[in-house]
Short mmCIF file of C-alpha atoms in Angstrom, two decimals:
data_model
loop_
_atom_site.label_atom_id
_atom_site.label_comp_id
_atom_site.label_asym_id
_atom_site.label_seq_id
_atom_site.Cartn_x
_atom_site.Cartn_y
_atom_site.Cartn_z
CA UNK A 1 99.89 99.02 108.55
CA UNK A 2 103.26 97.20 107.14
CA UNK A 3 105.33 94.94 109.55
CA UNK A 4 108.98 95.53 109.60
CA UNK A 5 111.39 93.55 108.40
CA UNK A 6 114.30 92.16 110.35
CA UNK A 7 116.87 94.00 107.94
CA UNK A 8 115.11 96.92 108.89
CA UNK A 9 115.13 97.05 112.20
CA UNK A 10 118.63 95.92 112.13
CA UNK A 11 119.09 99.19 110.25
CA UNK A 12 117.65 101.11 112.58
CA UNK A 13 119.52 99.79 115.42
CA UNK A 14 122.65 100.60 113.37
CA UNK A 15 121.55 104.15 112.73
CA UNK A 16 121.09 105.09 116.25
CA UNK A 17 124.98 104.27 116.76
CA UNK A 18 126.63 104.44 113.46
CA UNK A 19 127.44 107.55 111.57
CA UNK A 20 124.89 110.16 110.05
CA UNK A 21 125.40 109.17 106.54
CA UNK A 22 123.66 105.60 107.32
CA UNK A 23 121.48 106.66 109.30
CA UNK A 24 120.15 109.48 106.71
CA UNK A 25 119.83 106.81 104.16
CA UNK A 26 117.73 104.52 106.52
CA UNK A 27 115.73 107.38 107.28
CA UNK A 28 115.48 108.37 103.39
CA UNK A 29 114.32 104.60 102.80
CA UNK A 30 112.13 104.17 105.46
CA UNK A 31 110.04 107.52 104.43
CA UNK A 32 110.19 106.16 100.75
CA UNK A 33 108.56 103.09 101.91
CA UNK A 34 105.99 104.88 104.09
CA UNK A 35 105.25 107.00 100.97
CA UNK A 36 104.40 104.40 98.85
CA UNK A 37 102.58 102.42 100.95
CA UNK A 38 100.32 105.78 101.93
CA UNK A 39 99.65 106.31 97.64
CA UNK A 40 98.68 102.73 97.48
CA UNK A 41 96.35 103.21 100.61
CA UNK A 42 94.49 106.12 98.85
CA UNK A 43 94.20 104.12 95.67
CA UNK A 44 92.56 101.70 97.14
CA UNK A 45 90.11 103.45 99.06
CA UNK A 46 89.08 105.41 96.13
CA UNK A 47 88.87 102.29 94.34
CA UNK A 48 86.31 100.94 97.08
CA UNK A 49 84.46 104.10 98.04
CA UNK A 50 84.29 106.06 94.46
CA UNK A 51 81.61 108.43 95.68
CA UNK A 52 83.76 109.41 98.70
CA UNK A 53 86.88 110.05 96.07
CA UNK A 54 84.56 112.03 94.11
CA UNK A 55 83.95 114.19 96.87
CA UNK A 56 87.36 114.57 98.13
CA UNK A 57 88.08 115.78 94.45
CA UNK A 58 85.78 118.19 94.64
CA UNK A 59 86.72 119.70 97.90
CA UNK A 60 90.53 119.91 97.12
CA UNK A 61 90.04 121.20 93.71
CA UNK A 62 87.46 123.96 95.83
CA UNK A 63 90.17 124.78 97.98
CA UNK A 64 93.00 125.17 95.40
CA UNK A 65 90.42 127.53 93.18
CA UNK A 66 90.37 129.58 96.21
CA UNK A 67 93.94 129.40 97.30
CA UNK A 68 95.43 132.92 96.93
CA UNK A 69 99.46 132.45 95.22
#
């Protein structure tokens, strides 16, 4: 879990009081950071547990094959 920086906490406090545009920009920044960390965590898990990652890939492929467009 990542530790929030002082700047990010200040952005969140300002976003609650400030206009919608700054709040939206802060939300997008936080979301982008979260998605980067999530991707990094998945890649790390795949490297550490290759057998589980392969099984997950195969399950996902099976779900996609049986999905009806």
